[in-house]
Tab-separated table of C-alpha atoms in Angstrom:
chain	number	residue	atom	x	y	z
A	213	UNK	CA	0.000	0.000	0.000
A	214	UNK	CA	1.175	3.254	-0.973
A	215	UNK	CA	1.730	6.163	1.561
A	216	UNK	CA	-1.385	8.538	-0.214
A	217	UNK	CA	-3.736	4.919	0.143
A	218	UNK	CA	-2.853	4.507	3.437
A	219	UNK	CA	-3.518	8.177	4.361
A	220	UNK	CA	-7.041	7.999	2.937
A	221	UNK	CA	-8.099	4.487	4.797
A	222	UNK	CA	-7.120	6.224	7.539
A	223	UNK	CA	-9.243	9.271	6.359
A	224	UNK	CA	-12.095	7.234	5.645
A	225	UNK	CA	-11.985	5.405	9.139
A	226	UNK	CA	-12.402	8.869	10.828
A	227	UNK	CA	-15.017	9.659	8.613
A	228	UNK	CA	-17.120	6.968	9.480
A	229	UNK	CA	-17.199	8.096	12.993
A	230	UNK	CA	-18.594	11.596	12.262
A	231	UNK	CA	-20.168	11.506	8.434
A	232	UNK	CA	-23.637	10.176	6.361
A	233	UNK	CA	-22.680	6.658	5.379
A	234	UNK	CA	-22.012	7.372	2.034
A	235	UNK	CA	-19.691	9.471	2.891
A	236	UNK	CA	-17.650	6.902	4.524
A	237	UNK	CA	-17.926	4.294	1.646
A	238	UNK	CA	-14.571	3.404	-0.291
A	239	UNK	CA	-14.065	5.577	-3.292
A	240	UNK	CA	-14.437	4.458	-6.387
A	241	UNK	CA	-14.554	7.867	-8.440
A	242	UNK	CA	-11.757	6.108	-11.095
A	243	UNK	CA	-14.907	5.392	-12.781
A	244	UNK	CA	-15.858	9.005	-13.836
A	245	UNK	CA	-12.750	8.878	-15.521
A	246	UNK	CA	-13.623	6.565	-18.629
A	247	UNK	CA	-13.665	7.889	-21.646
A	248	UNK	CA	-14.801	4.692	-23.791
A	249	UNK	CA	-18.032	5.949	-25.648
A	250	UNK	CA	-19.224	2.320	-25.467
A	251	UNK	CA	-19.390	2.670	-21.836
A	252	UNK	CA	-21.573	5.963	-21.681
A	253	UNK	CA	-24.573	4.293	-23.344
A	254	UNK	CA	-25.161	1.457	-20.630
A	255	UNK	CA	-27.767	1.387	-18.312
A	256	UNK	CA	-24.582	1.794	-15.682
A	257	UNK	CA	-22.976	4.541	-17.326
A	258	UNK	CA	-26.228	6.626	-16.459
A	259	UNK	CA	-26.723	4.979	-13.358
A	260	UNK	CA	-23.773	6.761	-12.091
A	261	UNK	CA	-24.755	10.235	-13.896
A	262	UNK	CA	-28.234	10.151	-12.457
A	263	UNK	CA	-26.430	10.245	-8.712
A	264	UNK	CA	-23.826	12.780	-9.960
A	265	UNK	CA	-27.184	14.445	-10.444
A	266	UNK	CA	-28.162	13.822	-6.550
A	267	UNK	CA	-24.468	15.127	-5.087
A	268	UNK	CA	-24.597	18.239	-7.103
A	269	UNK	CA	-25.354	20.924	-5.012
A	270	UNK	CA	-27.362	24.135	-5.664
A	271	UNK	CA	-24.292	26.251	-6.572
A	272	UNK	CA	-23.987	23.535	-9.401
A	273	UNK	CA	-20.703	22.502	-8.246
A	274	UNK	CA	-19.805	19.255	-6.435
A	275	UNK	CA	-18.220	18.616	-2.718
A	276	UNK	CA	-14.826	16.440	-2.608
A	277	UNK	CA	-13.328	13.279	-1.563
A	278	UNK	CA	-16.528	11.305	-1.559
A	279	UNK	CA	-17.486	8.133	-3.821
A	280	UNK	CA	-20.268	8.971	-5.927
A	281	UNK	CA	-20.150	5.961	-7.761
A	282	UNK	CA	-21.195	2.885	-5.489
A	283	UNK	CA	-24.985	2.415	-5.426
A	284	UNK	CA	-26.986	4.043	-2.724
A	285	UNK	CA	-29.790	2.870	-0.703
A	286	UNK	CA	-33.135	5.080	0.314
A	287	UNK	CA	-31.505	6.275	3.381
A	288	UNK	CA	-28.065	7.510	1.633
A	289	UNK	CA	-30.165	9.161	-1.197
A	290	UNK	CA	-32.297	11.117	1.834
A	291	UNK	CA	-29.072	12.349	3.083
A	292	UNK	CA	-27.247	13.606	-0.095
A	293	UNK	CA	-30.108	15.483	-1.005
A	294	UNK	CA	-30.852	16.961	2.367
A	295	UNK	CA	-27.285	18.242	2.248
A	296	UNK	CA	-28.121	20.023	-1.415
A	297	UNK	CA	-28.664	23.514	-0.659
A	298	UNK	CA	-25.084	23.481	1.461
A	299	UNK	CA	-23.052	26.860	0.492
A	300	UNK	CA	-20.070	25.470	2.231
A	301	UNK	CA	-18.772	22.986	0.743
A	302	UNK	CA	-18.741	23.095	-3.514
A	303	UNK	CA	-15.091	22.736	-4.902
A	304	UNK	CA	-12.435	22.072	-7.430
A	305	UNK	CA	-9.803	21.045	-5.169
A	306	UNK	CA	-8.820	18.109	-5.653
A	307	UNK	CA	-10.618	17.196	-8.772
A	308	UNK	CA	-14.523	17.850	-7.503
A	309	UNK	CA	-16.517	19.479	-10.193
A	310	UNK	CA	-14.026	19.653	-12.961
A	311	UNK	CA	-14.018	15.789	-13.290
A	312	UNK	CA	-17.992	15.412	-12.799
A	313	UNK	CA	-18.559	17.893	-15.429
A	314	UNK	CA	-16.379	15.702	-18.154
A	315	UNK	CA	-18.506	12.823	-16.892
A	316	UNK	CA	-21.289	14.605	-17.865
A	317	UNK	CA	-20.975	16.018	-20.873
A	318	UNK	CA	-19.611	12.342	-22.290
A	319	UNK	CA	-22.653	11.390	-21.042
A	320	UNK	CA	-24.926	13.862	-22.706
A	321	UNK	CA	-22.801	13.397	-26.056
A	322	UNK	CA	-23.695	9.720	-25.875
A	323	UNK	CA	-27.268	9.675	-24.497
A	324	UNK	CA	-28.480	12.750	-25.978
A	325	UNK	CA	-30.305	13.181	-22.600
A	326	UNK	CA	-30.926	16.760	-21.396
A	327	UNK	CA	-31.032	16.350	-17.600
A	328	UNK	CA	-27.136	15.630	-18.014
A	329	UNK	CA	-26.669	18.767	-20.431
A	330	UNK	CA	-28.522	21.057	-17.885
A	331	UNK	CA	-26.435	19.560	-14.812
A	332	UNK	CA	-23.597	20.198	-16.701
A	333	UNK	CA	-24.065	24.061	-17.556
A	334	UNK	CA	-24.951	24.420	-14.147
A	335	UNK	CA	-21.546	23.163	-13.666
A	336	UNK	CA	-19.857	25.976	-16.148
A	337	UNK	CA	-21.950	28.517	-14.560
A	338	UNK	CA	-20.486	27.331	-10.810
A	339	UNK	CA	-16.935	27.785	-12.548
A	340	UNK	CA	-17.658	31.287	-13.988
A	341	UNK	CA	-19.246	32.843	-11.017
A	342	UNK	CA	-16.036	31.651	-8.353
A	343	UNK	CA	-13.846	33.871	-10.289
A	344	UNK	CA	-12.534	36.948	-8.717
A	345	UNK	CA	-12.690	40.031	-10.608
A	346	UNK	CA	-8.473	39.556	-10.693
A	347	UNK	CA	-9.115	36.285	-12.172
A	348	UNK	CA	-8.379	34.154	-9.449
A	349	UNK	CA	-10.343	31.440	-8.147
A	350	UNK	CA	-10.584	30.625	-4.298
A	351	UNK	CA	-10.760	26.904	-2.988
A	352	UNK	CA	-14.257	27.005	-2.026
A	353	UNK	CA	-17.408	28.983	-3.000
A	354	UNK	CA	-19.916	30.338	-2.475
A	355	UNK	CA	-19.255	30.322	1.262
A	356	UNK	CA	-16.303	30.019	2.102
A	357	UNK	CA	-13.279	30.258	5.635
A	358	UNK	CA	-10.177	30.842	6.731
A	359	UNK	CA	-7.407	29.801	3.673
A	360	UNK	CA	-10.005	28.821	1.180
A	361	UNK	CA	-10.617	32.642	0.425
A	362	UNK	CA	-7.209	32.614	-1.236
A	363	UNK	CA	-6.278	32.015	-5.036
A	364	UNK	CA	-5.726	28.554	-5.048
A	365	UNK	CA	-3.288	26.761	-7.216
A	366	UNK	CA	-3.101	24.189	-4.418
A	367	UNK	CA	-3.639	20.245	-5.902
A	368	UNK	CA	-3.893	22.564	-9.687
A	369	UNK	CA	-7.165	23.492	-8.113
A	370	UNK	CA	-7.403	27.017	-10.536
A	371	UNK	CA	-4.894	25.002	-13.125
A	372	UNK	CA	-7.559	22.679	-13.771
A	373	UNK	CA	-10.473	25.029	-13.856
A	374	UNK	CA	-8.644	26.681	-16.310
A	375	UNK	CA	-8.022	23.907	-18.222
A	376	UNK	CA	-11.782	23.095	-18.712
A	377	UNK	CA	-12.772	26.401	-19.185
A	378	UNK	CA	-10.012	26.653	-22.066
A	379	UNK	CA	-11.366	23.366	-23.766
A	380	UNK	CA	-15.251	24.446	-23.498
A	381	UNK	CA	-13.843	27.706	-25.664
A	382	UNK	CA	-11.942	25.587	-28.534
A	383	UNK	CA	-14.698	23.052	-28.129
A	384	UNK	CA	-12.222	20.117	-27.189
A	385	UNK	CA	-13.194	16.209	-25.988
A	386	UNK	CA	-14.983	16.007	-23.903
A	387	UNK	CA	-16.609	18.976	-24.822
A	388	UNK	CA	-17.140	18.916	-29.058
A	389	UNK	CA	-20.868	17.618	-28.241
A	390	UNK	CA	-23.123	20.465	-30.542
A	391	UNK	CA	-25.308	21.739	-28.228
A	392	UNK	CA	-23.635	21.224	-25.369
A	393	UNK	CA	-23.150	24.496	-24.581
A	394	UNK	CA	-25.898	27.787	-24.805
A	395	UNK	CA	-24.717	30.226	-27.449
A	396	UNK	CA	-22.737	33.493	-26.624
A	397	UNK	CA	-20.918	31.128	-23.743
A	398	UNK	CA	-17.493	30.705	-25.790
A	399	UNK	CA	-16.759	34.627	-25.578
A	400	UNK	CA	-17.579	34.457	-21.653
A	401	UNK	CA	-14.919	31.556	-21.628
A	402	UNK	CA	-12.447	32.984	-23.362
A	403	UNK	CA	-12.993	36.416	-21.112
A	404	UNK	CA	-12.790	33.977	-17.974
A	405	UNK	CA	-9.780	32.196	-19.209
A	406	UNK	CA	-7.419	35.047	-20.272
A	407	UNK	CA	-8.347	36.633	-16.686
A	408	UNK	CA	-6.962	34.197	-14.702
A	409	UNK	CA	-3.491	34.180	-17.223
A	410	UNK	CA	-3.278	38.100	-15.968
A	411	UNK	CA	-4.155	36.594	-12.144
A	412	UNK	CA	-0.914	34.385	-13.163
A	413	UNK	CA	0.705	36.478	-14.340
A	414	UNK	CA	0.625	38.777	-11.184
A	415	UNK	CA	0.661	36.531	-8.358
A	416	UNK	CA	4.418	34.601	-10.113
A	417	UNK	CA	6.860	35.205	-7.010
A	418	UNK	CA	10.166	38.149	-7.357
A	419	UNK	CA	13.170	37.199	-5.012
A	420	UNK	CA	14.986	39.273	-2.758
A	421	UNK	CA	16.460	40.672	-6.217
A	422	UNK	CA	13.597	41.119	-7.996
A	423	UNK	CA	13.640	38.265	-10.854
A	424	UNK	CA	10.466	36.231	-11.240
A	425	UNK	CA	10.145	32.950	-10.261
A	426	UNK	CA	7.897	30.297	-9.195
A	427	UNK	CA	4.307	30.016	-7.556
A	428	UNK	CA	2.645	29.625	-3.656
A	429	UNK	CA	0.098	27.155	-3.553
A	430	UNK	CA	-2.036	29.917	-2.580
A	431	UNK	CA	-1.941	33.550	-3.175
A	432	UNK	CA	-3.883	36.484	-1.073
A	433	UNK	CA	-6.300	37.502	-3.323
A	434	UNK	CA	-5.850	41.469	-2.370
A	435	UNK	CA	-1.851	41.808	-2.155
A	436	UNK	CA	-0.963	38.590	-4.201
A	437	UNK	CA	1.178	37.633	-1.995
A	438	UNK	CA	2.202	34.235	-1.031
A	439	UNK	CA	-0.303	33.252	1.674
A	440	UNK	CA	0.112	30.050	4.017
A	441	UNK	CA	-2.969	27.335	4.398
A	442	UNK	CA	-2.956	24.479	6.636
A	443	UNK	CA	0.007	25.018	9.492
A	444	UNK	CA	2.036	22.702	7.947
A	445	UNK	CA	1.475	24.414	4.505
A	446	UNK	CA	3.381	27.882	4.792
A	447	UNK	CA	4.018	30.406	2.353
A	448	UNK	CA	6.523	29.477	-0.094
A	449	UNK	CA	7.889	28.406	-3.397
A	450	UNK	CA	5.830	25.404	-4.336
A	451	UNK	CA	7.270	23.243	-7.102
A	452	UNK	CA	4.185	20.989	-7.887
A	453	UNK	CA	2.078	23.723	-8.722
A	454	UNK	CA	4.137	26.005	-10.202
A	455	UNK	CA	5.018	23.113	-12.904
A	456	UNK	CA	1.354	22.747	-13.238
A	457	UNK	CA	0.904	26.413	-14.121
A	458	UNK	CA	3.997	26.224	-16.486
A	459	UNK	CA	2.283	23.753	-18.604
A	460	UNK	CA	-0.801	25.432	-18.872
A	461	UNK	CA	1.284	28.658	-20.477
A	462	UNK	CA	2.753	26.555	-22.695
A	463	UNK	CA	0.241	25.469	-24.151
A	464	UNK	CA	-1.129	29.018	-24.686
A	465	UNK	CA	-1.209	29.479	-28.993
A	466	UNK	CA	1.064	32.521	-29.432
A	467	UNK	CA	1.651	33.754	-26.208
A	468	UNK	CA	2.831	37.327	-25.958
A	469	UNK	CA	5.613	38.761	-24.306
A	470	UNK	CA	4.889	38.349	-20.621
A	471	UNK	CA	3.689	34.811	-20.934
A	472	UNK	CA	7.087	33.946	-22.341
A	473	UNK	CA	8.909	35.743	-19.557
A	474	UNK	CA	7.100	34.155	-16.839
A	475	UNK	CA	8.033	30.600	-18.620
A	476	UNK	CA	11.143	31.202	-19.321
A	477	UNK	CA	11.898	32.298	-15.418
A	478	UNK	CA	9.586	29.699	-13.537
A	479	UNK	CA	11.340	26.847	-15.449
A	480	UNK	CA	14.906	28.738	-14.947
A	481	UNK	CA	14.123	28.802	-11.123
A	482	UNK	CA	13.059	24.848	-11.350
A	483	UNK	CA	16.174	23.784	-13.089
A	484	UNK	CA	18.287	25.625	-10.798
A	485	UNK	CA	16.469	24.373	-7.356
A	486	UNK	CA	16.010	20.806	-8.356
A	487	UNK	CA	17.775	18.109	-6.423
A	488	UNK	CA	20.240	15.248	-7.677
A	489	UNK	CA	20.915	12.127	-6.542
A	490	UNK	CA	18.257	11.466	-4.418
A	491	UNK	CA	15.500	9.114	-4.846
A	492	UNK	CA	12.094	9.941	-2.214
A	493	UNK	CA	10.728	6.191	-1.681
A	494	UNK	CA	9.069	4.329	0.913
A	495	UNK	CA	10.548	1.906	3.693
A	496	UNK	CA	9.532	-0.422	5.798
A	497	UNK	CA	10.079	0.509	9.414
A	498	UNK	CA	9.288	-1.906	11.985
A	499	UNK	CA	5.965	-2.580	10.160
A	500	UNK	CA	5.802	0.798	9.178
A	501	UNK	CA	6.135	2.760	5.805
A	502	UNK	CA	8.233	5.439	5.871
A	503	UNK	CA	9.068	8.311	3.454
A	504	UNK	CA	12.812	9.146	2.751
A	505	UNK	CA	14.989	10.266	0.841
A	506	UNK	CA	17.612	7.466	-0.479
A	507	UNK	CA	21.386	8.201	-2.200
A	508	UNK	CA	20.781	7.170	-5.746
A	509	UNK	CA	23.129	8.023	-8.519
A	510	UNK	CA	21.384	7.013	-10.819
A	511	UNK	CA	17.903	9.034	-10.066
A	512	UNK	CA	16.679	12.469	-11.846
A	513	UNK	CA	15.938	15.226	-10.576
A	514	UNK	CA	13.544	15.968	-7.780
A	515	UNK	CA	12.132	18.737	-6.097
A	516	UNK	CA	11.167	19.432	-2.539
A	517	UNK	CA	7.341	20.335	-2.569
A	518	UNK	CA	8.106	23.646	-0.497
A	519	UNK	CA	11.089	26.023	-0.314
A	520	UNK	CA	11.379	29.034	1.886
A	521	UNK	CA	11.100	32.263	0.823
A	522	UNK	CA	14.299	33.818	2.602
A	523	UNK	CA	16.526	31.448	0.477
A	524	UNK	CA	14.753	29.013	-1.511
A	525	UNK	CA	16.176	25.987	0.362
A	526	UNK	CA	13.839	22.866	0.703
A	527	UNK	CA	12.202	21.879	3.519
A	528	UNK	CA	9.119	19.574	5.380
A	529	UNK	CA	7.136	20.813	8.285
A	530	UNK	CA	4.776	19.066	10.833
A	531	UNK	CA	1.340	20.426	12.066
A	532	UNK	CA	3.192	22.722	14.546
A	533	UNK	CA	4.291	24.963	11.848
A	534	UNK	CA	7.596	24.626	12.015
A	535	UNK	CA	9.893	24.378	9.031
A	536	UNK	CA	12.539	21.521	9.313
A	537	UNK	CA	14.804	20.615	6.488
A	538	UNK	CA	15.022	16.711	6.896
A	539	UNK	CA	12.307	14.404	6.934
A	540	UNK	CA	13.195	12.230	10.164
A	541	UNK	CA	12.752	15.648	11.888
A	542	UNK	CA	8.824	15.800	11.463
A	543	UNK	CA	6.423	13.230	12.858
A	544	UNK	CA	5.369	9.749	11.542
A	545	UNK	CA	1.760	11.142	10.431
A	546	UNK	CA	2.844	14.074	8.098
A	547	UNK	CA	5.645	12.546	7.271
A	548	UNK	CA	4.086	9.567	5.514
A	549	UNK	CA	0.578	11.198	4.725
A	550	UNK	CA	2.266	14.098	2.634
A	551	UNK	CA	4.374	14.431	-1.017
A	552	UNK	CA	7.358	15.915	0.540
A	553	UNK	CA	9.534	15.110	-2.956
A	554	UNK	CA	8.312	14.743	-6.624
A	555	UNK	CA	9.789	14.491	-9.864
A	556	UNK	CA	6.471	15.912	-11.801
A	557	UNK	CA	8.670	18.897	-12.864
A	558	UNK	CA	10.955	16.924	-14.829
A	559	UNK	CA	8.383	16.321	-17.499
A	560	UNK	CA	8.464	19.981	-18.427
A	561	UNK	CA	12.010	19.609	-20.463
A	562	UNK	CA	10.877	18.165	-23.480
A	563	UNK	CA	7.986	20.337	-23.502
A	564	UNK	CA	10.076	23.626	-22.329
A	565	UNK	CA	12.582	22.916	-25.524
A	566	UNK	CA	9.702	22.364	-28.126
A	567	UNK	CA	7.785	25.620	-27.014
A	568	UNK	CA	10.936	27.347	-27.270
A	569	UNK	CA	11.589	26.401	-30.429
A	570	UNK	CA	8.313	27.272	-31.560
A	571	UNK	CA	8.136	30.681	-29.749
């Protein structure tokens, strides 16, 4: 078992003590991620959509972290839709509403059926109105506390709105379905999408010298600063996200002069901060898995998840807040139910050299 699989059946055993039973169920979401068409015209196939139907809330966006795919009983479907005129708790961390939405409009394209059209512009509608007028998008909306007011690239929360907001406007799969959309929505799309490149644009990090750099997994959505989240989540450079939001200007067609400067110093800043020789596996400890960080010659590059601001040196931190730079110095729990290390960055190079090429 994996450290993130044995983090969640932990999660879900704590769940079951204080959530709805569905709630507590074993996720099986991996199936709103087929993309067969075969599969979208069995009686399963809408089976599922009909209870993505149920857990969509009002605010026509979806909660997180909770399977909506295992069949529910009377009581269950009492609960969920009890719980749908909740404010509190509509997403797209982690995936929610982004990844029912391309469910959904598979669905449609397949079935033809206009209940799963209409639940899925309620869906592009929930997108459009959590954007900040600076083109940011929080965590959580409408209501929402504490952190989750910031802009949120945290888990490519905004980086994957984005990304579905820039395929509805070039009409790409899953999205190509005519009639799918209302008309006039593709100029609102491409208004909401080239608002949050400017929010990118002006929440990317300057040093102590003033060069650009990276991203924070959050930024305040007044100053832009870097903002902190959870206590073990502090301001900082953040090398998961950051790559995210590289990829997505890449992949901007002709992207003007700015664009190319912020690429050109976010992957400078990852190339010169990445780490050699290390590999960041998984041991067993007494019984127990542990994450650390191995000699390995023959490894690529990785990159800590957080550096400090002061001087951009790697480090982990528990749930007291405190920064430490090795991982033995932070508890078992955060330790193992964290990505301290990744080497998601390193699939940028091929990518980097063919956009330069071609801008």
């Amino acid at each position: 078992m994996n450290v993130f699989a044995k983090y969640f059946c932990v999660f879900t055993v704590l769940l079951s003590v204080s959530s709805p039973a569905w709630a507590a169920k074993k996720k099986k979401n991996a199936e709103l991620k087929r993309v067969d068409r075969e599969f979208f015209v069995t009686p399963e196939a809408r089976r599922i959509g009909d209870q993505l139907l149920l857990f969509q809330r009002e605010t026509g966006g979806w909660p997180k972290n909770i399977d909506m795919v295992t069949p529910l009983n009377d009581e269950e479907r009492a609960e969920i839709e009890a719980e749908k005129g909740r404010r509190d708790d509509s997403t797209t961390d982690n995936g929610a509403t982004t990844l029912q939405m391309a469910y959904l409009a598979r669905l449609y394209a397949a079935t033809g059926d206009t209940c799963y059209r209409d639940a899925f512009r309620r869906g592009v509608d929930y997108l459009l109105a959590g954007q900040y007028p600076n083109g940011g998008w929080p965590q959580f909306w409408p209501e929402m506390r504490d952190y989750q007011i910031h802009i949120t690239y945290n888990d490519n929360a905004m980086v994957n709105t984005m990304s579905v907001i820039r395929d509805l406007m070039y009409g790409a799969e899953p999205y190509d379905c005519a009639g799918l959309l209302p008309d006039g929505y593709r100029r609102r799309l491409m208004e909401s999408f080239y608002r949050g490149v400017e929010c990118i644009l002006a929440t990317q990090i300057r040093d102590k010298e003033g060069n650009l750099t990276v991203w924070c997994q959050q930024h305040d959505r007044e100053t832009y600063a870097p903002a902190p989240a959870r206590a073990y989540e502090l301001a900082s450079y953040c090398s998961n996200e950051s790559a995210a939001i590289l990829r997505l200007l890449m992949e901007i067609p002709k992207p003007d002069e700015r664009i190319r400067r912020a690429v050109h110093a976010g992957m400078k800043w990852l190339d010169e901060h990445k780490i050699m020789g290390y590999s960041y596996t998984h041991v067993n400890d007494n019984g127990e898995w542990n994450a650390t960080l191995v000699a390995d010659s023959d490894a690529g590059p990785l990159w800590a998840r957080f550096y400090d601001l002061e001087n951009a040196e790697p480090y982990v931190c528990d749930r007291d807040g405190i920064p430490r730079r090795h991982l033995e110095d932070i508890g078992h729990e955060r330790r193992n139910g964290y990505g301290w290390y990744s080497d998601n960055a390193s699939a940028l190079y091929p990518l980097y050299e063919k956009w330069k090429m071609d801008n």
